[in-house]
Amino acid sequence: MKKTKHTVALALAAMLACQPLSVYAATFADMNQAPWAGAEASINKAASLGLVVGETRNGKNHFRPRDSVSLSESCQLAYKLLIQTGKAKADDSVTQKWTPIMNAYGIQSWAYPAVSYCLENGILATSNLSGFMKNGSNLPATREQAATILGRALTKGVSSYTANETTTTFLDNSSISTEAKPYVALLKRVGVVNGDNSNKFNPKKTLNRTETAVLVTNLYGVLEKATTPTTPTTPTTPANPTISTQKGTVATMTKFYVNLKDSAAYYMLASGGTTITLNGSSATMSDVVKLYKAGTSIDVTLTLDSSLHITKLEATYKETKKTKGSLTKVRYNKTDKEGSITIDKDSTYSFTDKDDVDIRIDKKSYSLKELYDLFTKAEDDKATIEVEVTLDNKGNLTKITGSTKESSSSDSIKGKVSKVNYDKSDKTGYIQLKNKTTKYYIDDTDDVTVKIDNKTKDYKDLYNLYDDGDSTITVTLTLDKKDYVTKITATTSDSEDDADGNVANVTYKENKDTGTVKIGSKTYDIDDVDDVDISITDGSDKIKTWKDFYNAYKDKKVMNVSATVKNDEVTKITGKVTEAKGEYSKHGTDYIKIEGKYSNNVSRYDFDKDDIDTIKANITNASYVKTLEDLIDEILNDFGKGDKLDLVLTLDKNGNITKISGEYK
């Protein structure tokens, strides 16, 4: 096989356990992205040992063979290899000792046990930690950095291995740092690393996950073969004492191990004695794995013994979501054996025959293809299939149950038309009714029966009538079982109308640009406030936008208006403010300005200065004020910062002040 430029490798979250090689065989969907041919065998071997794991995306296991690995993950590899081969023991007190230092350097908590072990045993120096993180993200390890960490771990775990060489046989030896050379030489000597096809080590390059698989399996073999001297007088300890717990979200799992996101993988007890609970109830590992394979996000609390095997697994997950509706479309591709279902025309769920989706219609099991055939037959019979779909908390489809319903009489819908759409080229269209968001589609405008005012017409006539805008159109729509319009019965009335009177209520949904206005006793819905032409005289100002109109209403201004109504929709509002309320702001010889509470606008209202002694004024807490002249002389001219004057101004048809009332504070 042709050599390529792969040298050392590192497991992203290396996990080992005392399990046979054949326990788990990984199948990764992205092996075509491996950096060299033949890499799949190494990756699968490492996965079968439990040394490397993937992640699930859209129901498929991905290895990410070209991704780099970090310095924290390098320490995790070294630590796990020593623990699982019996060359080291976990010690919570060591983690606690180094936690303040690791926290100061921003090391992520999942790496604390491994990094603290390396610090305690001289594999790392505290000064090394400054190169682990940047802006909260893990930095990738170079090849010489990983080799140094793993080489030191090897000498720590097996005392017969020493790192005394000061040079290596690689052609780029001069590029390898002085600190790393002894450990690169050691790993080459024991067969863990090799050079590329030019016999270069490439020390400054980062590792990818495929190179990881090669390194991990090689180093595991070296450690497994090495013996650790035992002292006969060493006292025995109880088997599998509990030493720690780990919490996290499952990244990958099988019946034999659990790999946590941003953390490590941990193995079940070989004896099968691990206690399992699921949402507080006793369960089996098969129950948990089935949920995981269905795409459910699972959080776990793992209780670990001194060998980091799982003695207790407490799993929790959010309950699934269910949606009910009519099956309106089923798509199936015979070649790819994939497809989708659509419920009520607007909710579509894609899946394949390989996905673990339980389909049961009328208490009978179906495959995706069989469901497609059943739906096609139901369409021909004008029957419907009512279903309930179950989704996991990621939105993936896990179950479809339902029943077929025989055809019955057609539905009909009645209302006033708000829109008629017509695509002349495709001979399709739709109708929308007032106060409804549903679009009622016409599959073929030539096939729909149309009557307007008891006269037979076609769909184009209805569209032209709507487009002219001279009539209010009320329709009764007859729908088939697919909710397509088959018949339209329309009546018209003169659409031009005026609504006159005081504004009784205004609403405004700014995020949707919709609102309502009540004039007199009638309320009008506004589908788009920007389409309403507004011109209301407010003293010397004009109210021109719906937002200002809405704020004027909230400021309790009395507005007498005339609204133009077309097709039952308000298109224009004109009028005047006849009474304005607000807080006094400023005055002049012929005007007063007040500020609204909601509009935050200062509005000017004029008066005839020759009439100031005849314009009546009634101010609470100022009984001596009888006229506008009194108001100006006694209060406004001496108005101080701590004073407050709320005014109500009565206006004539020209917007000028004719009367004033208010409260002085």
XYZ file of C-alpha atoms in Angstrom:
665
model
C 0.000 0.000 0.000
C 1.283 3.453 -0.838
C 2.493 5.390 2.196
C 0.904 8.722 2.927
C 1.715 11.604 5.237
C 0.154 10.185 8.370
C 2.338 9.909 11.434
C 0.986 10.171 14.938
C -2.680 10.140 15.856
C -4.821 10.998 18.794
C -8.283 9.892 19.938
C -10.714 12.735 20.333
C -12.092 11.195 23.490
C -10.148 7.966 23.887
C -11.969 5.292 25.825
C -10.714 1.810 26.721
C -12.372 -1.084 28.491
C -11.865 -4.745 29.236
C -14.126 -5.902 26.411
C -13.350 -8.353 23.604
C -12.299 -6.861 20.297
C -15.461 -8.109 18.624
C -17.866 -6.433 21.059
C -18.545 -3.379 18.918
C -17.991 -2.758 15.240
C -18.543 0.809 14.094
C -20.095 1.763 10.808
C -19.362 5.385 9.986
C -21.211 7.174 7.204
C -18.335 9.510 6.295
C -15.493 7.080 5.627
C -15.170 8.536 2.128
C -13.667 11.624 3.783
C -10.727 9.722 5.281
C -7.398 11.291 4.210
C -5.949 8.094 2.752
C -7.184 4.849 1.236
C -7.388 1.918 3.626
C -7.873 4.092 6.690
C -11.255 2.532 7.385
C -9.666 -0.632 8.794
C -7.668 1.333 11.376
C -10.669 3.437 12.318
C -12.913 0.399 12.733
C -10.273 -1.359 14.838
C -9.945 1.636 17.130
C -13.727 1.885 17.353
C -14.068 -1.816 18.134
C -11.668 -1.305 21.051
C -13.798 1.607 22.166
C -10.900 4.012 21.708
C -12.613 6.330 19.244
C -16.263 7.209 18.865
C -18.354 9.164 16.425
C -21.399 11.368 16.653
C -24.932 10.869 15.382
C -26.251 13.229 12.702
C -29.681 12.648 11.191
C -29.684 9.086 12.453
C -26.246 8.207 11.012
C -22.932 7.738 12.830
C -20.196 10.127 11.652
C -16.497 9.858 12.516
C -15.259 13.257 11.191
C -11.943 11.748 10.007
C -10.267 15.049 9.085
C -11.086 16.974 12.273
C -8.196 17.951 14.531
C -7.796 17.003 18.201
C -6.976 19.300 21.101
C -4.366 19.400 23.863
C -7.061 18.622 26.434
C -8.039 15.565 24.407
C -4.363 14.531 24.234
C -4.275 14.495 28.032
C -7.566 12.602 28.067
C -6.050 9.947 25.824
C -2.952 9.555 27.968
C -4.994 9.349 31.155
C -7.553 6.867 29.842
C -4.925 4.587 28.342
C -3.105 4.383 31.685
C -6.317 3.892 33.677
C -7.780 1.214 31.443
C -4.550 -0.768 31.145
C -4.069 -0.731 34.912
C -1.037 1.566 34.865
C -2.705 4.306 36.924
C -5.641 4.869 39.261
C -8.165 7.676 39.370
C -7.946 9.963 42.394
C -10.568 12.640 43.089
C -8.290 14.380 45.582
C -5.820 15.114 42.782
C -8.569 16.678 40.693
C -9.680 18.804 43.645
C -6.094 19.900 44.302
C -5.556 21.225 40.773
C -9.076 22.574 40.103
C -8.273 26.220 41.033
C -5.294 26.219 38.650
C -7.239 24.584 35.803
C -10.146 26.946 36.328
C -7.791 29.934 36.171
C -6.554 28.790 32.750
C -10.087 28.127 31.456
C -9.716 24.354 31.107
C -13.121 22.783 30.477
C -14.456 20.757 33.401
C -14.788 17.496 31.460
C -10.962 17.443 31.109
C -10.222 18.089 34.813
C -9.455 14.452 35.824
C -7.051 13.929 32.902
C -5.301 17.308 33.028
C -4.938 17.166 36.839
C -3.395 13.690 36.572
C -0.891 14.983 34.017
C -0.023 17.972 36.226
C 0.351 15.809 39.340
C 2.641 13.315 37.601
C 4.889 15.681 35.679
C 3.408 14.963 32.261
C 2.430 18.636 32.112
C 3.835 21.755 33.742
C 1.512 24.511 34.908
C 3.061 26.813 32.306
C 1.845 24.464 29.558
C -1.788 25.307 30.368
C -1.524 28.775 28.831
C -1.491 27.129 25.395
C -4.599 24.970 25.908
C -7.402 27.492 25.352
C -8.098 30.626 23.322
C -11.257 32.712 23.618
C -12.987 29.836 25.388
C -12.143 27.249 22.694
C -9.762 24.287 22.870
C -6.596 24.716 20.806
C -5.464 21.820 18.586
C -2.413 19.776 19.548
C 0.608 19.668 17.257
C 2.184 16.299 16.597
C 5.177 16.986 18.811
C 2.933 18.240 21.639
C 0.842 15.070 21.509
C 3.960 12.897 21.295
C 5.430 14.619 24.367
C 2.276 14.070 26.430
C 1.882 10.445 25.352
C 5.598 9.657 25.635
C 5.744 10.987 29.187
C 2.595 9.011 30.014
C 4.250 5.861 28.681
C 7.348 6.349 30.880
C 5.107 7.076 33.843
C 3.022 3.959 33.326
C 5.824 1.559 32.442
C 9.076 2.295 34.266
C 11.127 0.114 31.916
C 10.542 2.618 29.115
C 12.890 5.587 29.256
C 13.253 8.660 27.084
C 16.961 9.430 27.027
C 17.614 10.100 23.341
C 18.420 13.673 22.384
C 17.852 13.165 18.679
C 15.618 11.246 16.274
C 16.127 9.536 12.931
C 13.539 11.690 11.138
C 14.859 13.892 8.320
C 13.193 16.938 9.881
C 14.796 16.244 13.269
C 16.006 19.856 13.449
C 12.381 21.032 13.362
C 11.436 18.980 16.417
C 11.710 20.900 19.688
C 14.396 19.888 22.186
C 11.687 19.072 24.749
C 9.841 16.737 22.374
C 12.767 14.843 20.799
C 13.233 12.235 23.568
C 9.542 11.305 23.494
C 9.241 11.277 19.703
C 12.265 8.974 19.631
C 10.711 6.717 22.300
C 7.384 6.397 20.482
C 9.197 5.566 17.242
C 11.370 3.003 19.025
C 8.334 1.131 20.394
C 6.512 1.293 17.050
C 3.801 3.796 17.937
C 4.731 6.451 15.346
C 6.396 6.387 11.948
C 7.442 9.010 9.442
C 5.730 9.933 6.204
C 6.896 8.724 2.807
C 9.832 11.156 3.083
C 10.703 9.973 6.608
C 9.566 13.255 8.114
C 7.728 13.631 11.403
C 6.098 17.031 10.598
C 6.172 18.153 14.252
C 4.332 21.452 13.850
C 1.317 20.017 12.033
C -1.878 19.151 13.880
C -3.387 15.685 14.144
C -6.555 14.507 12.509
C -8.889 11.842 13.844
C -7.837 9.247 11.278
C -4.217 9.486 12.422
C -5.707 9.158 15.886
C -6.994 5.685 15.151
C -3.509 4.500 14.147
C -1.778 5.962 17.197
C -4.355 4.747 19.703
C -4.342 1.138 18.618
C -0.518 1.064 18.512
C -0.094 2.619 21.955
C -2.814 0.465 23.478
C -0.947 -2.618 22.291
C 2.311 -1.431 23.845
C 0.693 -0.680 27.205
C -1.334 -3.881 27.244
C 1.760 -6.030 26.747
C 3.828 -4.223 29.395
C 3.624 -5.648 32.911
C 3.351 -3.532 36.026
C 5.343 -4.846 39.035
C 3.222 -5.631 42.050
C 4.173 -5.542 45.708
C 2.998 -8.623 47.628
C 2.364 -6.592 50.760
C 0.028 -4.159 49.043
C -3.297 -4.408 50.909
C -6.343 -5.346 48.914
C -9.195 -2.922 48.543
C -12.892 -3.592 48.063
C -13.759 -4.340 44.449
C -15.019 -1.444 42.369
C -15.452 1.265 45.037
C -17.395 4.312 43.916
C -15.016 7.234 43.411
C -16.852 9.808 41.281
C -19.844 10.752 39.197
C -20.060 12.258 35.710
C -23.007 14.182 34.257
C -23.657 15.119 30.653
C -25.555 14.597 27.426
C -25.014 11.381 25.468
C -22.995 11.829 22.273
C -22.912 8.133 21.307
C -23.762 4.931 23.124
C -24.076 1.149 22.762
C -25.040 -1.535 25.240
C -21.411 -1.544 26.383
C -20.375 2.094 26.738
C -21.623 5.687 26.972
C -19.760 8.595 25.380
C -20.652 12.065 26.686
C -20.556 15.265 24.628
C -17.366 17.289 25.250
C -16.169 14.537 27.567
C -15.223 10.901 27.673
C -16.635 7.432 27.136
C -17.268 5.118 30.076
C -17.904 1.367 30.019
C -20.500 -0.752 31.738
C -19.417 -3.346 34.314
C -18.212 -6.493 32.553
C -20.305 -8.503 34.998
C -23.447 -6.845 33.710
C -24.260 -5.528 37.172
C -24.747 -1.869 36.242
C -27.961 -0.392 37.694
C -30.033 1.423 35.030
C -32.888 3.898 35.531
C -34.821 5.836 32.891
C -36.767 8.924 33.986
C -36.673 7.538 37.529
C -37.925 4.028 36.707
C -35.937 0.800 36.506
C -34.854 0.009 32.931
C -32.399 -1.946 30.813
C -29.565 -0.605 28.704
C -31.482 -1.790 25.650
C -34.317 0.592 26.588
C -31.925 3.540 26.744
C -30.081 2.614 23.539
C -33.385 2.279 21.661
C -34.296 5.845 22.623
C -30.842 7.060 21.575
C -31.122 5.342 18.184
C -34.514 7.014 17.687
C -32.748 10.369 17.926
C -33.797 11.260 21.468
C -31.496 13.591 23.412
C -30.578 11.787 26.637
C -28.947 13.257 29.757
C -27.190 10.871 32.137
C -25.614 10.808 35.577
C -22.945 8.089 35.727
C -21.663 6.638 38.994
C -18.130 5.297 38.407
C -15.845 2.900 40.261
C -12.061 3.262 40.620
C -11.563 1.772 37.151
C -14.015 4.306 35.728
C -16.557 1.608 34.930
C -20.234 2.516 35.281
C -21.862 1.068 38.402
C -25.049 3.100 38.038
C -26.567 4.928 35.056
C -29.436 7.382 35.622
C -30.881 8.500 32.265
C -33.451 11.217 31.671
C -35.079 12.529 28.505
C -37.865 14.874 27.516
C -41.148 13.310 26.521
C -41.958 13.055 22.841
C -44.217 15.416 20.916
C -47.347 14.318 19.083
C -49.173 15.946 16.200
C -52.549 14.959 14.739
C -54.025 15.665 11.343
C -55.016 14.388 7.924
C -52.438 12.740 5.702
C -52.426 14.958 2.602
C -49.330 13.679 0.807
C -46.967 10.695 0.839
C -43.791 10.713 -1.253
C -41.655 7.628 -1.908
C -38.493 7.194 -3.998
C -38.091 3.543 -4.992
C -34.390 3.933 -5.805
C -33.269 5.535 -2.545
C -36.100 4.028 -0.485
C -36.663 7.417 1.103
C -39.644 9.717 1.213
C -41.845 11.915 3.357
C -45.349 12.444 4.661
C -47.284 15.714 4.809
C -50.002 16.448 7.350
C -52.665 19.096 6.729
C -50.658 20.406 3.748
C -48.140 22.304 5.872
C -46.200 19.849 8.095
C -43.774 17.563 6.239
C -41.601 14.840 7.818
C -38.856 13.039 5.859
C -37.507 9.550 6.615
C -36.335 6.318 4.950
C -37.206 2.632 5.165
C -33.977 2.222 7.172
C -35.142 4.623 9.882
C -36.733 3.033 12.928
C -40.204 4.524 12.344
C -43.124 2.449 13.631
C -46.017 2.823 11.117
C -49.427 1.401 12.059
C -52.628 2.215 10.159
C -55.860 0.506 11.209
C -53.740 -1.542 13.673
C -51.658 -2.996 10.831
C -47.900 -2.465 10.376
C -46.671 -0.730 7.205
C -43.357 0.110 5.596
C -42.880 3.495 3.949
C -43.579 1.975 0.521
C -46.701 0.227 1.809
C -47.910 3.489 3.342
C -47.403 5.183 -0.031
C -49.504 2.489 -1.751
C -52.219 2.764 0.922
C -52.381 6.546 0.549
C -52.627 6.291 -3.255
C -55.549 3.880 -2.942
C -57.259 6.135 -0.376
C -57.002 9.059 -2.800
C -58.629 7.011 -5.544
C -61.420 6.010 -3.152
C -61.766 9.626 -1.947
C -61.054 8.380 1.565
C -58.859 10.097 4.140
C -56.186 8.794 6.496
C -56.232 10.491 9.893
C -52.880 10.081 11.654
C -51.015 10.936 14.823
C -47.249 11.332 14.413
C -44.821 11.028 17.302
C -41.639 13.099 17.247
C -38.637 12.984 19.535
C -37.382 16.210 21.082
C -35.160 16.796 18.039
C -38.193 16.752 15.774
C -37.350 13.359 14.230
C -40.245 11.089 13.306
C -40.458 7.932 15.442
C -44.039 6.683 15.086
C -47.102 7.029 12.826
C -50.483 5.665 13.898
C -53.832 6.250 12.248
C -56.987 5.027 10.600
C -58.752 5.410 7.267
C -62.087 7.193 6.925
C -64.500 6.635 4.103
C -65.565 9.516 1.848
C -68.487 11.655 3.032
C -70.209 14.780 1.784
C -68.047 17.700 0.759
C -67.292 20.565 3.134
C -68.320 24.144 2.459
C -66.857 27.413 3.702
C -68.571 30.807 3.686
C -67.179 34.302 4.116
C -66.243 37.630 2.582
C -63.388 37.590 0.089
C -60.152 39.296 1.081
C -58.080 38.047 -1.871
C -58.485 36.224 -5.185
C -55.314 34.842 -6.772
C -55.171 33.709 -10.407
C -52.191 32.229 -12.271
C -53.325 32.350 -15.896
C -50.421 30.291 -17.230
C -50.914 27.339 -14.846
C -54.690 27.777 -14.542
C -54.428 27.631 -10.772
C -55.312 30.033 -7.982
C -56.565 30.464 -4.463
C -59.115 32.448 -2.456
C -58.662 33.929 1.001
C -61.492 35.025 3.285
C -61.532 37.873 5.768
C -60.287 37.020 9.254
C -58.843 33.723 7.991
C -55.255 32.855 7.071
C -56.181 29.701 5.134
C -55.724 29.726 1.374
C -58.375 27.708 -0.489
C -56.701 26.406 -3.618
C -58.133 25.828 -7.099
C -56.294 22.948 -8.763
C -57.630 23.753 -12.267
C -59.586 26.968 -12.835
C -61.258 25.444 -15.914
C -62.811 22.699 -13.776
C -64.262 24.838 -10.986
C -67.956 25.782 -11.131
C -68.504 29.526 -10.599
C -71.775 31.398 -10.064
C -71.888 35.157 -9.411
C -75.233 36.674 -8.393
C -77.020 33.529 -9.705
C -75.331 33.777 -13.114
C -72.933 31.140 -14.447
C -69.462 32.600 -14.818
C -65.880 31.373 -14.869
C -62.989 31.859 -12.457
C -61.510 34.645 -14.573
C -64.757 36.641 -14.145
C -64.475 36.278 -10.370
C -60.857 37.423 -10.439
C -61.706 40.474 -12.586
C -64.574 41.377 -10.257
C -62.208 41.265 -7.288
C -59.509 43.167 -9.166
C -61.924 45.995 -10.028
C -62.544 46.487 -6.314
C -66.013 47.961 -6.799
C -67.911 45.272 -4.905
C -67.883 43.392 -1.645
C -67.801 39.695 -2.599
C -69.317 37.051 -0.337
C -68.661 33.433 -1.349
C -69.611 29.911 -0.429
C -66.754 27.529 -1.310
C -67.378 23.811 -1.813
C -64.275 21.705 -1.059
C -63.343 18.149 -1.984
C -61.587 15.746 0.356
C -58.221 17.229 -0.516
C -59.595 20.662 0.404
C -59.459 21.878 -3.200
C -62.252 24.237 -4.284
C -64.694 22.581 -6.695
C -67.532 25.143 -6.627
C -67.789 28.885 -5.927
C -71.106 30.614 -5.285
C -70.622 34.393 -5.023
C -72.847 37.382 -4.279
C -71.863 41.028 -4.582
C -72.846 44.302 -2.962
C -71.767 47.893 -3.400
C -68.392 48.065 -1.705
C -68.051 51.845 -1.434
C -69.250 53.025 1.951
C -68.467 55.686 4.500
C -68.252 55.290 8.247
C -68.604 58.547 10.162
C -68.302 59.270 13.861
C -65.966 59.405 16.798
C -63.196 56.841 17.096
C -64.259 54.423 19.847
C -61.260 52.060 19.785
C -57.953 51.500 17.958
C -55.633 48.475 18.181
C -52.217 47.912 16.637
C -49.992 44.832 16.326
C -46.765 46.467 15.230
C -44.921 43.207 14.601
C -47.614 42.157 12.093
C -48.672 45.591 10.785
C -52.300 44.750 11.535
C -54.942 46.441 13.658
C -58.583 47.362 14.135
C -60.557 50.586 14.329
C -64.003 51.043 15.840
C -65.946 54.009 14.464
C -69.266 54.520 16.160
C -70.554 51.027 16.842
C -68.763 49.142 14.023
C -65.296 47.593 14.147
C -63.126 47.177 11.039
C -60.174 44.788 10.722
C -57.068 46.210 9.067
C -54.934 43.551 7.349
C -52.112 45.980 6.565
C -52.090 49.337 8.338
C -49.651 50.743 5.772
C -52.419 50.504 3.158
C -54.678 52.948 5.053
C -54.378 56.599 4.024
C -54.683 58.669 7.227
C -55.047 62.453 7.488
C -56.413 63.751 10.796
C -55.962 67.374 11.820
C -54.487 67.600 15.306
C -54.185 71.301 16.148
C -51.434 72.655 13.933
C -50.217 69.097 13.208
C -51.434 66.096 11.185
C -51.818 62.483 12.219
C -50.605 60.539 9.161
C -49.542 57.061 10.302
C -51.366 54.230 12.021
C -48.879 54.279 14.900
C -49.555 57.981 15.545
C -53.293 57.283 15.185
C -53.011 54.491 17.764
C -50.972 56.638 20.188
C -53.440 59.541 19.823
C -56.234 57.169 20.842
C -54.214 55.962 23.853
C -53.601 59.606 24.788
C -57.412 59.886 24.965
C -57.701 62.388 22.159
C -61.254 62.611 20.841
C -61.165 62.124 17.058
C -64.145 62.685 14.792
C -63.445 60.924 11.502
C -64.865 59.803 8.194
C -63.611 56.421 6.932
C -63.779 55.211 3.343
C -64.665 51.501 3.273
C -64.049 49.420 0.156
C -64.745 45.684 -0.003
C -65.454 45.937 3.722
C -61.913 47.226 4.246
C -60.971 50.689 5.471
C -58.805 52.410 2.862
C -58.863 56.005 4.092
C -59.474 57.891 7.345
C -59.834 61.666 7.489
C -61.010 63.903 10.287
C -59.961 66.106 13.167
C -59.132 65.997 16.846
C -61.947 67.727 18.762
C -60.497 67.257 22.208
C -56.818 66.896 23.140
C -55.378 65.710 26.449
C -51.812 65.993 27.673
C -49.302 67.628 29.982
C -48.566 71.345 29.576
C -45.249 71.924 27.821
C -45.060 75.513 26.557
C -47.180 78.523 25.556
C -47.001 81.694 23.495
C -49.187 84.684 22.824
C -51.466 82.623 20.596
C -50.763 78.934 21.299
C -50.386 76.239 23.954
C -48.287 73.087 23.551
C -49.065 69.830 25.378
C -47.221 66.489 25.412
C -48.954 63.120 25.086
C -48.098 60.263 27.442
C -47.803 57.613 24.720
C -46.890 59.504 21.575
C -44.130 61.494 23.279
C -44.946 64.192 20.740
C -45.489 67.840 21.685
C -48.548 69.134 19.819
C -49.376 72.803 19.277
C -52.902 74.151 19.593
C -53.660 77.760 18.582
C -56.148 80.292 19.945
C -57.231 83.810 18.991
C -55.284 86.077 21.330
C -58.096 88.606 21.204
C -60.376 85.989 22.817
C -58.216 85.017 25.802
C -60.559 86.798 28.194
C -63.601 84.940 26.851
C -62.167 81.394 26.444
C -63.316 79.603 29.577
C -60.823 77.732 31.769
C -61.607 75.422 34.701
C -58.527 74.179 36.587
C -58.709 71.927 39.657
C -56.716 73.330 42.608
C -56.831 76.801 40.987
C -60.359 78.121 41.487
C -59.200 81.636 40.756
C -58.666 80.684 37.101
C -61.805 81.419 35.116
C -60.471 82.270 31.652
C -57.506 81.518 29.448
C -56.206 84.977 30.361
C -56.247 83.971 34.061
C -54.494 80.709 33.253
C -51.704 82.482 31.427
C -51.274 85.279 33.991
C -51.624 83.232 37.186
C -50.032 79.908 36.270
C -48.330 79.635 32.899
C -46.206 82.779 33.196
C -44.881 81.600 36.593
C -44.695 77.884 35.764
C -41.790 76.254 37.653
C -39.811 73.030 37.270
C -41.722 71.273 40.030
C -45.114 72.233 38.679
C -47.364 69.923 36.673
C -50.448 70.863 34.712
C -52.623 68.290 32.926
C -54.848 69.930 30.332
C -57.925 69.022 28.304
C -58.336 71.288 25.279
C -61.673 71.536 23.473
C -61.140 72.414 19.809
C -63.296 73.852 17.043
C -63.508 72.577 13.472
C -60.277 74.414 12.615
C -58.397 72.876 15.519
C -58.362 76.081 17.606
C -58.903 76.121 21.384
C -62.417 77.048 22.534
C -62.354 75.722 26.090
C -59.787 74.509 28.637
C -60.018 72.283 31.704
C -57.400 70.493 33.727
C -55.642 69.846 37.019
C -52.812 71.873 38.525
C -50.288 70.099 40.772
